[in-house]
């Protein structure tokens, strides 16, 4: 896309070119199922409509619709945006997989870090309260890490919530 900015619409100013590129990109995204010619016709219709109601997106674009070179460059821009959208759609599963892998790596890194740290006072206090509440014998936490305590607390909570999940089907 970058090379297009250097080759298309050389007669426009930098701001005009940037605003046109951004608008066409969103316009193509809106009508991605249509052909290039249909998108171009819709764009011209919309710009002429907004010009007639004295609220144009770009005042300078209406006279340019008479210029064949401008229309060809606009078609090229629309085609390139359509290709970009298709490429993005094809890459979506790969990007999702990458996100999942990155998420797993972050989780492993956090767990590794926690395994090297001492448990916090809040964790110790919460563990003590849970053991008292559910009348569970406390384990020695002197040599435990933050990760160990987190897993112990999670185990207690899971065990205590299992009977509640079963509902009325408990021992009769």
Short mmCIF file of C-alpha atoms in Angstrom, two decimals:
data_model
loop_
_atom_site.label_atom_id
_atom_site.label_comp_id
_atom_site.label_asym_id
_atom_site.label_seq_id
_atom_site.Cartn_x
_atom_site.Cartn_y
_atom_site.Cartn_z
CA UNK A 1 0.00 0.00 0.00
CA UNK A 2 2.89 2.34 0.72
CA UNK A 3 4.13 2.31 -2.86
CA UNK A 4 0.67 3.39 -4.05
CA UNK A 5 0.93 6.63 -2.10
CA UNK A 6 4.03 7.47 -4.12
CA UNK A 7 2.55 6.57 -7.51
CA UNK A 8 -1.15 7.48 -7.39
CA UNK A 9 -2.80 10.92 -7.27
CA UNK A 10 0.41 12.87 -7.76
CA UNK A 11 -1.58 16.04 -8.45
CA UNK A 12 -3.18 16.01 -4.96
CA UNK A 13 -1.72 17.55 -1.84
CA UNK A 14 -0.41 15.37 0.96
CA UNK A 15 -3.52 15.98 3.11
CA UNK A 16 -5.93 15.38 0.23
CA UNK A 17 -4.19 12.14 -0.64
CA UNK A 18 -4.17 10.91 2.96
CA UNK A 19 -7.84 11.71 3.52
CA UNK A 20 -8.84 10.11 0.20
CA UNK A 21 -6.84 6.94 0.97
CA UNK A 22 -8.40 6.63 4.42
CA UNK A 23 -11.92 7.24 3.18
CA UNK A 24 -11.59 4.79 0.28
CA UNK A 25 -10.21 2.15 2.64
CA UNK A 26 -13.25 2.39 4.92
CA UNK A 27 -15.59 2.64 1.92
CA UNK A 28 -14.19 -0.56 0.39
CA UNK A 29 -14.47 -2.31 3.76
CA UNK A 30 -18.13 -1.29 3.88
CA UNK A 31 -18.85 -2.68 0.40
CA UNK A 32 -16.29 -5.50 0.25
CA UNK A 33 -18.73 -7.92 -1.45
CA UNK A 34 -19.20 -5.70 -4.50
CA UNK A 35 -17.01 -5.48 -7.60
CA UNK A 36 -14.50 -2.71 -8.15
CA UNK A 37 -16.70 -0.94 -10.70
CA UNK A 38 -19.74 -1.14 -8.42
CA UNK A 39 -17.75 0.33 -5.53
CA UNK A 40 -16.46 3.11 -7.77
CA UNK A 41 -20.00 3.91 -8.98
CA UNK A 42 -21.30 3.92 -5.39
CA UNK A 43 -18.48 6.22 -4.32
CA UNK A 44 -19.15 8.65 -7.17
CA UNK A 45 -22.89 8.60 -6.45
CA UNK A 46 -22.33 9.24 -2.76
CA UNK A 47 -19.90 12.10 -3.35
CA UNK A 48 -22.24 13.74 -5.86
CA UNK A 49 -25.17 13.37 -3.46
CA UNK A 50 -23.23 14.98 -0.61
CA UNK A 51 -22.07 17.72 -2.98
CA UNK A 52 -25.69 18.44 -3.95
CA UNK A 53 -26.75 18.75 -0.31
CA UNK A 54 -23.77 21.06 0.32
CA UNK A 55 -22.02 18.65 2.68
CA UNK A 56 -19.26 17.03 0.59
CA UNK A 57 -16.56 14.83 2.07
CA UNK A 58 -14.07 16.37 -0.35
CA UNK A 59 -14.90 19.58 -2.23
CA UNK A 60 -12.06 19.05 -4.68
CA UNK A 61 -13.08 15.56 -5.83
CA UNK A 62 -16.18 16.43 -7.91
CA UNK A 63 -14.27 18.06 -10.81
CA UNK A 64 -11.82 15.15 -10.75
CA UNK A 65 -14.57 12.69 -11.74
CA UNK A 66 -14.30 14.07 -15.29
CA UNK A 67 -10.62 13.08 -15.40
CA UNK A 68 -10.11 9.56 -16.79
CA UNK A 69 -6.68 9.23 -15.17
CA UNK A 70 -8.15 10.02 -11.75
CA UNK A 71 -10.86 7.37 -12.19
CA UNK A 72 -8.28 4.76 -13.24
CA UNK A 73 -6.14 5.58 -10.21
CA UNK A 74 -9.23 5.35 -8.02
CA UNK A 75 -9.97 1.88 -9.45
CA UNK A 76 -6.40 0.85 -8.71
CA UNK A 77 -6.75 2.06 -5.14
CA UNK A 78 -10.05 0.21 -4.69
CA UNK A 79 -8.54 -3.00 -6.10
CA UNK A 80 -5.56 -2.75 -3.80
CA UNK A 81 -7.81 -2.22 -0.78
CA UNK A 82 -9.88 -5.26 -1.76
CA UNK A 83 -6.72 -7.35 -2.01
CA UNK A 84 -5.60 -6.13 1.41
CA UNK A 85 -8.96 -7.13 2.93
CA UNK A 86 -8.82 -10.59 1.32
CA UNK A 87 -5.28 -11.11 2.57
CA UNK A 88 -6.30 -10.07 6.07
CA UNK A 89 -9.20 -12.55 6.01
CA UNK A 90 -6.91 -15.37 4.87
CA UNK A 91 -4.41 -14.58 7.62
CA UNK A 92 -7.05 -14.39 10.37
CA UNK A 93 -6.78 -18.05 11.52
CA UNK A 94 -2.99 -17.79 11.61
CA UNK A 95 -3.12 -14.58 13.62
CA UNK A 96 -5.61 -16.09 16.08
CA UNK A 97 -3.32 -19.07 16.56
CA UNK A 98 -0.39 -16.72 17.18
CA UNK A 99 -2.43 -14.83 19.78
CA UNK A 100 -3.26 -18.06 21.58
CA UNK A 101 0.39 -19.14 21.61
CA UNK A 102 1.47 -15.74 22.93
CA UNK A 103 -1.20 -15.96 25.63
CA UNK A 104 0.04 -19.40 26.68
CA UNK A 105 3.65 -18.17 26.76
CA UNK A 106 2.69 -15.20 28.94
CA UNK A 107 0.85 -17.55 31.30
CA UNK A 108 3.85 -19.90 31.52
CA UNK A 109 6.20 -16.97 32.13
CA UNK A 110 3.95 -15.65 34.91
CA UNK A 111 3.74 -19.09 36.50
CA UNK A 112 7.51 -19.50 36.30
CA UNK A 113 7.98 -16.13 37.97
CA UNK A 114 5.44 -17.04 40.67
CA UNK A 115 7.21 -20.35 41.31
CA UNK A 116 10.35 -18.44 42.31
CA UNK A 117 8.64 -15.99 44.68
CA UNK A 118 7.47 -16.36 48.26
CA UNK A 119 3.70 -16.30 48.87
CA UNK A 120 2.15 -12.95 49.73
CA UNK A 121 0.61 -12.15 53.09
CA UNK A 122 -2.81 -11.97 51.45
CA UNK A 123 -2.40 -15.46 50.01
CA UNK A 124 -1.35 -16.89 53.37
CA UNK A 125 -4.23 -15.14 55.15
CA UNK A 126 -6.75 -16.31 52.52
CA UNK A 127 -5.44 -19.90 52.71
CA UNK A 128 -5.77 -19.87 56.52
CA UNK A 129 -9.33 -18.53 56.33
CA UNK A 130 -10.36 -21.13 53.74
CA UNK A 131 -8.91 -23.95 55.84
CA UNK A 132 -10.82 -22.72 58.91
CA UNK A 133 -14.04 -22.16 56.95
CA UNK A 134 -14.05 -25.62 55.36
CA UNK A 135 -12.40 -27.36 58.34
CA UNK A 136 -9.47 -28.59 56.27
CA UNK A 137 -6.12 -29.48 57.76
CA UNK A 138 -3.52 -26.86 56.81
CA UNK A 139 -0.33 -27.86 55.05
CA UNK A 140 3.03 -26.36 55.93
CA UNK A 141 3.44 -23.23 53.78
CA UNK A 142 7.00 -22.36 54.82
CA UNK A 143 8.63 -23.88 51.74
CA UNK A 144 5.82 -23.14 49.31
CA UNK A 145 5.94 -20.63 46.46
CA UNK A 146 3.26 -18.20 45.31
CA UNK A 147 2.34 -20.63 42.54
CA UNK A 148 2.01 -23.53 44.99
CA UNK A 149 -0.26 -21.50 47.24
CA UNK A 150 -2.33 -20.31 44.28
CA UNK A 151 -2.83 -23.93 43.20
CA UNK A 152 -3.68 -25.04 46.74
CA UNK A 153 -6.29 -22.28 47.10
CA UNK A 154 -7.74 -23.10 43.68
CA UNK A 155 -7.97 -26.79 44.60
CA UNK A 156 -9.84 -26.00 47.82
CA UNK A 157 -12.28 -23.72 46.03
CA UNK A 158 -12.89 -26.28 43.26
CA UNK A 159 -13.52 -29.09 45.75
CA UNK A 160 -15.97 -26.99 47.74
CA UNK A 161 -17.87 -25.81 44.67
CA UNK A 162 -18.34 -29.28 43.14
CA UNK A 163 -21.22 -30.26 45.46
CA UNK A 164 -22.93 -26.96 44.67
CA UNK A 165 -22.66 -27.66 40.92
CA UNK A 166 -24.45 -30.97 41.31
CA UNK A 167 -27.44 -29.22 42.82
CA UNK A 168 -30.19 -31.50 44.09
CA UNK A 169 -28.58 -34.72 42.87
CA UNK A 170 -26.34 -35.09 45.91
CA UNK A 171 -26.55 -38.09 48.25
CA UNK A 172 -30.18 -38.93 48.91
#
